[in-house]
Amino acid sequence: MKSPASTDLASPTDALTAPLPLTFHRLRLEQHHAPLRLLGGRSVGAGAEALHTPLLAPEGAWLDAWLGEGDARQHQRGCVRYVTDGHWLHGCAVIDESPLGMQAAAQRAYADLFAVLAANECSQLLRVWNYFADINAETGGSERYRQFNAGRQQAFIDARRSAFDGSPAACALGMHGGPLTVYFLAGRTPPVAIENPRQVSAYRYPDTYGPRAPTFSRAAVADIGGGRSVLFISGTASIVGHESIHLGDIRRQTEESLANIAAVREAAESRSGLAFPASEMVYTLYVRQADDLAVVREVFERAVGSASAAARDAIYLNADVCRTELLVEIEAHGFARHRSLV
Ligand code: 3EB
């Protein structure tokens, strides 16, 4: 029998065959322990690779691990390190933005990311996670998040990728230090982009939020092999229409973020015909002020059920959200099994 690892990736029929499954585990990182068949992932808490921002809860060090089943190889191209098994690709662009400035650094990071995708069979972005320091700081008369948006959108246009409808699910958070770091997950077929009926699409925000709009969709659904699909819900905040609401009120901002997540989850369910229960999703909650942890946690646990897998597995990070008035941002992903065809 032909083993999965021996699949000839260059074969013309390969793209037509079902992919080997992609799986996910949120793992407590023990020292010197990386899971088998790790493609990559984001780590928080202790460790040289961890995001440069405090982990508020739970204690320890954690890895959001994306695992393949094929023969995975590590590669480097420009500022991107990536691992692919030919079915899935996880990468990370890391670039010190200080010599370039944020706009040029973002454009470079995304240009390198798209060069990786163009050179691989896994050319379709499923999800992007953007992290950089001082997101709300102004340099040269504009906010670093707005500079980032300009560089990111230009790179999408340069690579002839849609910078509007169909752009990938994403998040963008301010860390307390470290270089611009962009994690990404890609597959062989494009996901279905989902928008939130309660919100203006971010790529259509008016220019009061910056000359170039943020390039992301509110959510994406993708087949991940093995008869399962994933729903990625982008970073979600207390925004209705395009306006931030409940200024200064962490409780209501958390409730509104969860109402937005519920709306986008429902949109994804009706579009895909699949069920992604809120209580089984994997959440990361970004809290601007560490003091707000208790309120955010209380509201979140009431929404998903305090005894749920979601409450048990949630990660709370101290991070800055991309508008100064936003105090909390929540992202999530979850899985659904396809209905049997027999
Ligand atoms: C928002 O809805 C909040 O720039 O990639 C959320 C998710 C936000 C992704 C991004 C920004 C991004 O506009 C901020």
Short mmCIF file of C-alpha atoms in Angstrom, two decimals, residues 238-239 243-253 323-327:
data_model
loop_
_atom_site.label_atom_id
_atom_site.label_comp_id
_atom_site.label_asym_id
_atom_site.label_seq_id
_atom_site.Cartn_x
_atom_site.Cartn_y
_atom_site.Cartn_z
CA SER A 238 -17.28 46.22 19.85
CA ILE A 239 -17.98 47.66 16.41
CA GLU A 243 -18.30 52.58 14.62
CA SER A 244 -16.80 51.61 17.96
CA ILE A 245 -19.52 51.51 20.60
CA HIS A 246 -19.72 51.33 24.43
CA LEU A 247 -16.67 53.57 24.85
CA GLY A 248 -14.99 53.05 28.23
CA ASP A 249 -17.30 50.17 29.20
CA ILE A 250 -15.44 46.86 29.21
CA ARG A 251 -18.52 44.81 30.15
CA ARG A 252 -20.62 46.07 27.28
CA GLN A 253 -17.73 45.96 24.82
CA ARG A 323 -8.47 51.37 17.70
CA THR A 324 -7.46 53.14 20.93
CA GLU A 325 -11.03 53.12 22.26
CA LEU A 326 -11.47 49.35 21.85
CA LEU A 327 -10.71 47.49 25.09
#
